[in-house]
Short mmCIF file of C-alpha atoms in Angstrom, two decimals:
data_model
loop_
_atom_site.label_atom_id
_atom_site.label_comp_id
_atom_site.label_asym_id
_atom_site.label_seq_id
_atom_site.Cartn_x
_atom_site.Cartn_y
_atom_site.Cartn_z
CA PHE A 1 0.00 0.00 0.00
CA PRO A 2 1.18 3.59 -0.58
CA VAL A 3 2.35 5.78 2.31
CA LEU A 4 -0.72 7.16 4.11
CA ASN A 5 -1.51 9.90 6.60
CA ALA A 6 -1.06 9.18 10.32
CA ALA A 7 -3.78 7.10 11.94
CA LYS A 8 -4.16 5.25 15.21
CA SER A 9 -4.79 1.54 15.45
CA VAL A 10 -6.45 -0.54 18.14
CA VAL A 11 -5.64 -4.24 18.41
CA GLY A 12 -7.26 -6.84 20.64
CA LEU A 13 -6.07 -10.45 20.81
CA GLU A 14 -8.10 -13.54 21.63
CA ILE A 15 -5.44 -16.09 22.51
CA HIS A 16 -6.20 -19.81 22.56
CA ALA A 17 -3.39 -21.43 24.56
CA GLN A 18 -3.07 -25.14 25.19
CA ILE A 19 -2.80 -26.16 28.84
CA HIS A 20 -0.02 -28.62 29.64
CA SER A 21 -2.04 -31.47 31.13
CA ASN A 22 -2.05 -35.24 30.79
CA THR A 23 -5.78 -35.46 30.09
CA LYS A 24 -8.43 -33.25 28.50
CA LEU A 25 -10.41 -30.49 30.20
CA PHE A 26 -13.65 -32.45 30.66
CA SER A 27 -12.72 -36.10 30.08
CA GLY A 28 -10.11 -38.67 31.05
CA SER A 29 -8.81 -39.04 27.48
CA GLN A 30 -5.06 -38.65 27.17
CA VAL A 31 -3.52 -35.62 25.46
CA GLY A 32 -0.99 -36.80 22.90
CA PHE A 33 0.51 -34.66 20.16
CA GLN A 34 0.34 -36.32 16.71
CA ALA A 35 -1.42 -39.39 18.06
CA PRO A 36 -3.31 -41.43 15.41
CA PRO A 37 -6.65 -39.79 14.49
CA ASN A 38 -9.51 -40.56 16.88
CA SER A 39 -7.29 -42.72 19.10
CA LEU A 40 -7.75 -40.43 22.14
CA VAL A 41 -11.53 -40.07 22.24
CA SER A 42 -13.73 -40.89 25.23
CA PHE A 43 -17.49 -41.45 25.09
CA PHE A 44 -17.94 -37.86 26.31
CA ASP A 45 -15.63 -36.50 23.59
CA ALA A 46 -17.77 -38.31 21.01
CA SER A 47 -20.93 -36.83 22.63
CA LEU A 48 -22.60 -40.17 23.26
CA PRO A 49 -25.94 -39.79 25.09
CA GLY A 50 -25.77 -39.95 28.87
CA THR A 51 -22.12 -38.90 29.19
CA LEU A 52 -21.17 -36.08 31.54
CA PRO A 53 -18.20 -33.65 31.76
CA VAL A 54 -15.76 -34.01 34.66
CA LEU A 55 -13.60 -30.93 35.27
CA ASN A 56 -9.81 -31.45 35.25
CA ARG A 57 -8.26 -29.97 38.45
CA ARG A 58 -4.87 -29.52 36.78
CA CYS A 59 -6.43 -27.29 34.11
CA VAL A 60 -8.10 -25.15 36.77
CA GLU A 61 -4.80 -24.70 38.63
CA ALA A 62 -3.05 -23.78 35.37
CA ALA A 63 -5.70 -21.15 34.62
CA VAL A 64 -5.34 -19.71 38.13
CA MET A 65 -1.55 -19.62 37.78
CA THR A 66 -1.87 -17.84 34.43
CA GLY A 67 -4.23 -15.32 36.04
CA LEU A 68 -1.79 -14.64 38.86
CA ALA A 69 1.10 -14.22 36.42
CA LEU A 70 -0.96 -11.64 34.53
CA ASN A 71 -1.99 -9.73 37.67
CA CYS A 72 -5.66 -10.70 37.28
CA THR A 73 -8.38 -10.86 39.88
CA ILE A 74 -9.17 -14.54 40.45
CA ASN A 75 -12.92 -15.04 40.79
CA ARG A 76 -13.60 -17.31 43.75
CA LYS A 77 -16.75 -18.36 41.89
CA SER A 78 -16.91 -18.79 38.12
CA LEU A 79 -19.52 -20.32 35.84
CA PHE A 80 -19.61 -22.55 32.75
CA ASP A 81 -21.82 -21.90 29.73
CA ARG A 82 -22.84 -23.66 26.55
CA LYS A 83 -22.00 -21.90 23.28
CA HIS A 84 -24.12 -23.41 20.51
CA TYR A 85 -22.91 -23.73 16.94
CA PHE A 86 -23.00 -26.55 14.45
CA TYR A 87 -19.73 -27.73 12.94
CA ALA A 88 -18.86 -31.29 11.98
CA ASP A 89 -15.93 -31.22 14.43
CA LEU A 90 -18.25 -30.39 17.37
CA PRO A 91 -20.55 -33.42 17.61
CA ALA A 92 -22.50 -32.17 20.65
CA GLY A 93 -23.59 -29.05 18.78
CA TYR A 94 -22.27 -26.84 21.56
CA GLN A 95 -18.98 -25.95 23.22
CA ILE A 96 -18.51 -25.64 26.99
CA THR A 97 -16.91 -22.27 27.76
CA GLN A 98 -17.09 -19.39 30.27
CA GLN A 99 -19.14 -16.47 28.99
CA ARG A 100 -20.88 -14.79 31.96
CA LEU A 101 -18.31 -15.15 34.76
CA PRO A 102 -14.82 -16.42 33.78
CA ILE A 103 -12.15 -17.69 36.15
CA ALA A 104 -9.99 -14.51 36.03
CA VAL A 105 -10.54 -10.89 34.98
CA ASP A 106 -8.97 -7.40 34.80
CA GLY A 107 -5.28 -8.17 34.47
CA THR A 108 -2.20 -6.33 33.20
CA LEU A 109 0.72 -7.65 31.20
CA THR A 110 3.78 -5.44 31.63
CA TYR A 111 6.44 -6.26 29.07
CA SER A 112 9.76 -4.87 27.91
CA HIS A 113 11.53 -4.79 24.59
CA LEU A 114 14.71 -3.28 23.20
CA GLY A 115 14.33 0.03 21.40
CA GLY A 116 16.25 3.19 20.65
CA ARG A 117 18.68 3.84 17.83
CA LYS A 118 20.99 0.98 18.71
CA ARG A 119 18.22 -1.37 19.84
CA ASN A 120 19.80 -1.56 23.29
CA GLU A 121 17.45 0.62 25.35
CA VAL A 122 14.89 -1.20 27.49
CA VAL A 123 11.38 0.10 26.71
CA THR A 124 8.59 -0.98 29.08
CA LYS A 125 4.92 -1.04 28.11
CA SER A 126 1.74 -2.63 29.41
CA VAL A 127 -1.47 -4.04 27.95
CA ARG A 128 -4.81 -4.77 29.61
CA ILE A 129 -6.02 -8.35 30.05
CA LYS A 130 -9.82 -8.48 29.87
CA GLN A 131 -10.30 -12.06 31.03
CA ILE A 132 -9.01 -15.62 31.16
CA GLN A 133 -11.51 -18.41 30.58
CA LEU A 134 -11.50 -22.19 30.42
CA GLU A 135 -12.91 -23.57 27.20
CA GLN A 136 -13.47 -27.03 25.77
CA ASP A 137 -11.46 -27.89 22.68
CA SER A 138 -13.30 -28.91 19.54
CA GLY A 139 -12.16 -31.54 17.06
CA LYS A 140 -10.32 -30.93 13.82
CA SER A 141 -11.67 -31.04 10.26
CA LEU A 142 -9.29 -32.51 7.68
CA HIS A 143 -10.33 -31.56 4.17
CA ASP A 144 -9.51 -34.11 1.46
CA ASP A 145 -9.84 -32.22 -1.83
CA TYR A 146 -8.83 -35.28 -3.87
CA ARG A 147 -11.80 -37.35 -2.66
CA ASN A 148 -13.99 -34.27 -2.12
CA GLN A 149 -14.68 -35.17 1.50
CA THR A 150 -13.94 -33.96 5.04
CA LEU A 151 -12.57 -36.24 7.76
CA ILE A 152 -12.95 -35.52 11.48
CA ASP A 153 -10.31 -36.09 14.17
CA LEU A 154 -11.80 -35.73 17.65
CA ASN A 155 -8.48 -36.06 19.51
CA ARG A 156 -8.24 -32.28 19.77
CA ALA A 157 -7.89 -29.24 17.48
CA GLU A 158 -5.43 -26.92 18.98
CA GLY A 159 -1.70 -26.83 18.74
CA GLN A 160 0.19 -24.92 21.41
CA LEU A 161 -1.05 -21.52 20.23
CA ARG A 162 -3.80 -20.01 18.11
CA VAL A 163 -4.68 -16.33 18.01
CA ASP A 164 -7.59 -14.29 16.63
CA ALA A 165 -6.65 -10.62 16.11
CA ASN A 166 -9.28 -7.86 16.15
CA VAL A 167 -8.00 -4.75 14.37
CA SER A 168 -9.43 -1.27 13.77
CA VAL A 169 -8.00 2.11 12.78
CA HIS A 170 -9.21 5.67 13.31
CA ARG A 171 -7.95 9.19 12.77
CA PRO A 172 -6.62 10.97 15.89
CA GLY A 173 -9.55 12.47 17.82
CA ASP A 174 -12.19 10.36 16.07
CA PRO A 175 -14.10 7.44 17.69
CA TRP A 176 -12.66 3.98 17.25
CA GLY A 177 -13.16 2.51 13.80
CA ILE A 178 -14.99 -0.58 12.60
CA ARG A 179 -13.03 -3.71 13.46
CA THR A 180 -12.20 -6.83 11.51
CA GLU A 181 -11.25 -10.19 13.00
CA VAL A 182 -8.32 -12.17 11.56
CA LYS A 183 -8.87 -15.80 12.59
CA ASN A 184 -6.61 -18.72 13.51
CA ILE A 185 -3.12 -17.22 13.34
CA ASN A 186 -0.64 -19.90 14.40
CA SER A 187 2.65 -18.16 15.22
CA ALA A 188 3.94 -14.94 16.78
CA ARG A 189 5.65 -13.98 13.52
CA ASN A 190 2.49 -14.44 11.45
CA LEU A 191 0.51 -12.57 14.10
CA ALA A 192 2.73 -9.52 13.66
CA ARG A 193 2.56 -9.80 9.87
CA ALA A 194 -1.22 -10.13 9.85
CA ILE A 195 -1.75 -7.14 12.16
CA ASP A 196 0.66 -4.92 10.19
CA TYR A 197 -1.01 -5.81 6.91
CA GLU A 198 -4.53 -5.30 8.25
CA ILE A 199 -3.68 -1.88 9.70
CA GLN A 200 -2.20 -0.74 6.39
CA ARG A 201 -5.15 -2.19 4.43
CA GLN A 202 -7.75 -0.43 6.57
CA MET A 203 -5.84 2.87 6.41
CA PHE A 204 -5.78 2.59 2.62
CA VAL A 205 -9.54 1.91 2.53
CA LEU A 206 -10.25 5.01 4.63
CA GLU A 207 -7.84 7.24 2.68
CA SER A 208 -9.50 6.08 -0.54
CA GLY A 209 -12.91 7.18 0.75
CA GLY A 210 -14.16 3.67 1.41
CA THR A 211 -15.67 2.02 4.49
CA VAL A 212 -14.07 -0.80 6.46
CA GLN A 213 -16.40 -3.79 6.64
CA ASN A 214 -17.10 -5.62 9.88
CA GLU A 215 -15.94 -9.02 8.69
CA THR A 216 -13.93 -12.11 9.52
CA ARG A 217 -10.70 -12.58 7.56
CA SER A 218 -7.99 -15.23 7.33
CA PHE A 219 -4.24 -14.72 6.95
CA ASP A 220 -2.27 -16.19 4.03
CA GLY A 221 1.26 -16.82 5.28
CA LYS A 222 2.63 -17.15 1.74
CA THR A 223 1.47 -13.77 0.45
CA GLY A 224 1.36 -11.97 3.80
CA HIS A 225 -2.19 -10.78 3.01
CA THR A 226 -5.49 -11.12 4.87
CA ILE A 227 -8.43 -12.58 2.90
CA PRO A 228 -12.18 -12.10 3.51
CA MET A 229 -13.96 -15.17 4.96
CA ARG A 230 -17.45 -13.94 5.89
CA ASP A 231 -19.11 -10.71 6.93
CA LYS A 232 -20.67 -10.15 10.35
CA GLU A 233 -23.74 -8.24 9.26
CA GLY A 234 -25.95 -11.06 10.51
CA LEU A 235 -23.99 -11.86 13.66
CA GLN A 236 -24.37 -15.51 14.63
CA ASP A 237 -26.54 -16.12 17.67
CA TYR A 238 -24.64 -18.62 19.81
CA ARG A 239 -27.64 -18.99 22.16
CA PHE A 240 -25.47 -19.00 25.30
CA MET A 241 -27.02 -20.80 28.24
CA PRO A 242 -25.76 -22.02 31.63
CA GLU A 243 -24.08 -25.45 31.46
CA PRO A 244 -26.48 -27.65 33.47
CA ASN A 245 -24.02 -30.51 33.97
CA LEU A 246 -21.31 -28.48 35.73
CA PRO A 247 -21.80 -26.71 39.09
CA PRO A 248 -20.19 -23.30 39.73
CA LEU A 249 -16.39 -23.53 39.97
CA MET A 250 -15.25 -22.49 43.44
CA VAL A 251 -11.58 -21.57 43.95
CA GLN A 252 -10.76 -21.88 47.65
CA VAL A 253 -8.29 -19.54 49.35
CA VAL A 254 -6.04 -22.48 50.26
CA VAL A 255 -5.84 -23.58 46.62
CA LEU A 256 -5.16 -20.00 45.52
CA GLU A 257 -2.22 -19.66 47.91
CA GLU A 258 -0.82 -23.08 46.96
CA VAL A 259 -0.83 -22.07 43.30
CA ARG A 260 0.71 -18.69 44.14
CA GLU A 261 3.61 -20.42 45.91
CA ARG A 262 4.24 -22.61 42.83
CA LEU A 263 4.31 -19.61 40.50
CA PRO A 264 7.67 -19.77 38.63
CA GLU A 265 10.08 -16.88 38.23
CA LEU A 266 8.49 -14.56 35.68
CA PRO A 267 10.47 -13.29 32.67
CA SER A 268 10.83 -9.67 33.85
CA VAL A 269 12.08 -10.79 37.27
CA ARG A 270 14.40 -13.29 35.63
CA ARG A 271 15.95 -10.67 33.34
CA GLN A 272 16.51 -8.29 36.24
CA ARG A 273 18.14 -11.05 38.29
CA LEU A 274 20.52 -11.93 35.44
CA VAL A 275 21.63 -8.32 35.02
CA GLU A 276 22.12 -7.75 38.77
CA THR A 277 23.74 -11.10 39.54
CA TYR A 278 26.12 -11.42 36.61
CA GLY A 279 26.61 -7.83 35.45
CA ILE A 280 25.57 -8.62 31.88
CA LEU A 281 23.93 -6.12 29.53
CA PRO A 282 20.12 -5.86 29.47
CA GLU A 283 19.98 -6.84 25.78
CA HIS A 284 21.84 -10.06 26.61
CA SER A 285 19.33 -10.87 29.36
CA PHE A 286 16.53 -10.66 26.78
CA THR A 287 18.24 -13.24 24.57
CA LEU A 288 18.95 -15.58 27.48
CA VAL A 289 15.35 -15.49 28.71
CA ASN A 290 13.63 -15.58 25.32
CA GLU A 291 15.44 -18.61 23.89
CA ASP A 292 14.32 -21.83 25.52
CA GLY A 293 17.05 -23.39 27.64
CA LEU A 294 19.69 -20.72 26.98
CA MET A 295 19.56 -19.16 30.45
CA ASP A 296 20.02 -22.54 32.14
CA TYR A 297 22.93 -23.29 29.78
CA PHE A 298 24.59 -19.96 30.58
CA GLU A 299 24.22 -20.36 34.35
CA ALA A 300 25.53 -23.94 34.20
CA VAL A 301 28.69 -22.74 32.40
CA VAL A 302 29.21 -19.92 34.92
CA ARG A 303 29.03 -22.43 37.79
CA GLU A 304 31.65 -24.70 36.21
CA THR A 305 34.24 -22.21 35.00
CA LYS A 306 36.75 -19.71 36.38
CA ALA A 307 35.93 -17.30 33.54
CA GLY A 308 33.77 -14.29 34.40
CA PRO A 309 30.09 -14.08 33.39
CA ARG A 310 30.79 -11.45 30.73
CA LYS A 311 33.29 -13.73 29.04
CA VAL A 312 30.84 -16.63 29.23
CA ILE A 313 28.02 -14.56 27.72
CA GLY A 314 30.28 -13.73 24.77
CA TRP A 315 30.84 -17.41 24.06
CA VAL A 316 27.17 -18.31 24.52
CA MET A 317 25.91 -15.44 22.34
CA ASN A 318 28.50 -15.74 19.58
CA GLU A 319 30.07 -19.20 19.24
CA LEU A 320 27.21 -21.33 20.64
CA GLN A 321 24.24 -19.43 19.22
CA GLY A 322 26.01 -18.91 15.90
CA LEU A 323 26.32 -22.66 15.27
CA LEU A 324 22.88 -23.45 16.71
CA HIS A 325 21.17 -20.98 14.37
CA GLN A 326 23.33 -22.04 11.43
CA GLN A 327 22.27 -25.66 11.83
CA ASN A 328 18.72 -24.87 13.02
CA LEU A 329 19.20 -26.60 16.38
CA SER A 330 17.65 -25.87 19.78
CA VAL A 331 19.82 -25.35 22.87
CA SER A 332 18.90 -28.83 24.12
CA GLN A 333 20.30 -30.29 20.88
CA SER A 334 23.73 -28.67 21.26
CA PRO A 335 26.56 -31.21 20.77
CA ILE A 336 28.58 -29.24 23.33
CA SER A 337 27.29 -29.42 26.90
CA PRO A 338 27.70 -26.54 29.39
CA GLN A 339 30.35 -28.62 31.17
CA ALA A 340 32.31 -29.08 27.93
CA LEU A 341 32.28 -25.33 27.21
CA ALA A 342 33.37 -24.69 30.80
CA GLN A 343 36.36 -27.01 30.25
CA ILE A 344 37.43 -24.99 27.20
CA LEU A 345 37.19 -21.74 29.14
CA ASN A 346 39.12 -23.19 32.07
CA LEU A 347 41.95 -24.26 29.76
CA GLN A 348 42.09 -20.71 28.44
CA GLU A 349 41.90 -19.16 31.92
CA ASN A 350 44.74 -21.41 33.13
CA GLY A 351 46.94 -20.26 30.24
CA GLN A 352 47.03 -23.69 28.64
CA ILE A 353 45.49 -22.52 25.33
CA SER A 354 45.08 -19.17 23.60
CA SER A 355 41.75 -17.51 22.77
CA SER A 356 42.06 -18.45 19.08
CA ILE A 357 42.89 -22.05 19.98
CA ALA A 358 39.92 -22.12 22.37
CA LYS A 359 37.61 -21.31 19.44
CA GLN A 360 39.33 -23.99 17.35
CA VAL A 361 38.77 -26.56 20.14
CA PHE A 362 35.12 -25.50 20.31
CA GLN A 363 34.71 -26.22 16.60
CA GLU A 364 36.39 -29.61 16.96
CA LEU A 365 34.22 -30.55 19.94
CA TRP A 366 31.13 -29.63 17.93
CA LYS A 367 32.14 -32.19 15.28
CA THR A 368 33.25 -34.88 17.77
CA PRO A 369 31.20 -34.41 20.96
CA GLY A 370 32.41 -37.73 22.41
CA LYS A 371 35.85 -36.26 23.15
CA THR A 372 36.95 -33.82 25.83
CA ALA A 373 38.65 -30.47 25.32
CA GLN A 374 41.82 -31.84 26.94
CA GLN A 375 41.92 -34.77 24.51
CA ILE A 376 41.64 -32.50 21.47
CA VAL A 377 44.37 -30.17 22.78
CA LYS A 378 46.70 -33.12 23.40
CA GLU A 379 45.96 -35.01 20.16
CA GLN A 380 46.43 -31.95 17.94
CA ASP A 381 49.27 -30.43 19.99
CA LEU A 382 47.38 -27.19 20.56
CA GLY A 383 48.78 -26.30 23.99
CA MET A 384 50.55 -22.98 24.58
CA VAL A 385 54.26 -22.76 23.81
CA ASN A 386 55.70 -21.99 27.26
CA ASP A 387 59.38 -22.35 26.37
CA SER A 388 60.70 -18.77 26.51
CA THR A 389 63.87 -19.75 24.64
CA GLU A 390 61.81 -21.23 21.81
CA ILE A 391 59.63 -18.11 21.51
CA HIS A 392 62.78 -15.92 21.45
CA ARG A 393 64.18 -18.09 18.66
CA ILE A 394 61.03 -17.85 16.54
CA CYS A 395 60.78 -14.07 17.07
CA GLN A 396 64.43 -13.62 16.06
CA LYS A 397 63.83 -15.72 12.95
CA VAL A 398 60.86 -13.56 11.92
CA VAL A 399 62.75 -10.31 12.57
CA ASP A 400 65.81 -11.53 10.59
CA SER A 401 63.62 -12.46 7.62
CA HIS A 402 62.25 -8.90 7.34
CA PRO A 403 65.29 -6.61 7.68
CA ASP A 404 63.91 -3.76 5.58
CA GLN A 405 60.71 -3.45 7.62
CA VAL A 406 62.27 -3.39 11.10
CA ARG A 407 64.65 -0.49 10.47
CA PRO A 408 63.79 2.67 12.41
CA PRO A 409 61.47 4.45 12.28
CA TRP A 410 59.23 1.37 11.89
CA LYS A 411 55.46 1.69 12.26
CA ARG A 412 53.00 -0.06 14.57
CA ALA A 413 51.48 -1.92 11.60
CA VAL A 414 54.85 -3.63 11.06
CA LEU A 415 54.83 -4.95 14.64
CA ASN A 416 51.32 -6.35 14.16
CA LYS A 417 52.46 -8.06 10.97
CA LEU A 418 55.46 -9.62 12.74
CA MET A 419 53.22 -10.81 15.57
CA GLY A 420 50.96 -12.48 12.99
CA LEU A 421 53.96 -14.27 11.46
CA VAL A 422 55.10 -15.50 14.88
CA GLN A 423 51.63 -16.82 15.64
CA LYS A 424 51.61 -18.53 12.25
CA GLU A 425 54.89 -20.25 13.11
CA THR A 426 53.52 -21.37 16.49
CA LYS A 427 50.03 -22.19 15.15
CA GLY A 428 48.54 -19.57 17.45
CA ARG A 429 50.01 -21.18 20.56
CA ALA A 430 52.29 -18.35 21.74
CA ASP A 431 51.28 -15.84 24.41
CA PRO A 432 50.59 -12.65 22.41
CA VAL A 433 51.65 -10.38 25.30
CA LEU A 434 55.00 -12.13 25.57
CA VAL A 435 55.47 -12.15 21.79
CA ARG A 436 54.81 -8.40 21.56
CA ALA A 437 57.28 -7.67 24.36
CA ILE A 438 60.03 -9.76 22.72
CA LEU A 439 59.45 -8.21 19.27
CA GLU A 440 59.51 -4.66 20.69
CA GLN A 441 62.79 -5.49 22.38
CA LYS A 442 64.33 -6.97 19.24
CA THR A 443 63.22 -4.09 16.97
CA SER A 444 64.13 -1.20 19.27
#
């Protein structure tokens, strides 16, 4: 779309998040990712007559914990409702949800991100959380275009995350605009793309003199565009009614406090602790917290090595992450354990290998994770040259082979070149401080 005049956007997210539980919300059927179709379906899931829902305590506790993490008010009493609609993947003809009185309300999510010119300034913002509700999962429709038929899998529909984004735009000072809903977005990256596109599309419609339609749209990840699905002029009547087979959900004070005590360290607290404990930069704390397993890896290396945290963070952010991203691996799949990296750093700290050799050992360990850093150093003769007489001899040889360049007044660049030649002779195993001192002495 062309560049348009300034406008304000309003975005609301309906986030469907999967609860980590062994069984489903209202039945004893197991939860198993990629299980064979319809292999995890109880009589209740199939909506056989006479079957009743039984609420999963673990799911309730997870919802309460989520509410506490998002600074919500936990309703001591919440209610379940039936939401009626007729899809092939919802055999009962209704979905059990919480419409009138959900389990948690009125929360705030305070979050931080890196901004500023150099993307290293911590910017803190907050968004309002309207409510958290427990909701039954539907099945999944699998469309077979070849046979012109639809198959139903009643195991469950959701992956770990699904988001519906409601977007509207308005000119500054005007009332909020007409919203559209972009359905079933399945990743954070696509969510951002869909919202950005929809804001620009609506701004273009308004600037062109048109009217934004109140409609449901889908997002095409290939083109990055949103596509109309259906309009909302005749809004569907879900005929909400109280769920007669489930009593009000009562959250006792004892349960609330037990859940509060089990609340894990939240990301903002974790980032602050990393900065204060280890003296690392705020932008590094974001990376450690945001990438699954990286913070634990970093802290494990710090515990095992004599090197300081800032040196460790350099290795984790550059060498480790570089190879992980290059080979599309997670932290848990790293061929080099935290203990193995700590061994490399300890060898360097003890003066047994140079910094360049340490990186070479890291690369070798990545290829052959069954070995230790000490084995690689010994097998490939990578240890530091500690014989002062030998280093003097090599330095003298290099100086003698470049008589024209070492005559006064020689320049600093010449010394750097000579140091490079000495390191080449020693395969990077000579102490650079000692080499520089000897060369300065021999060329003065």
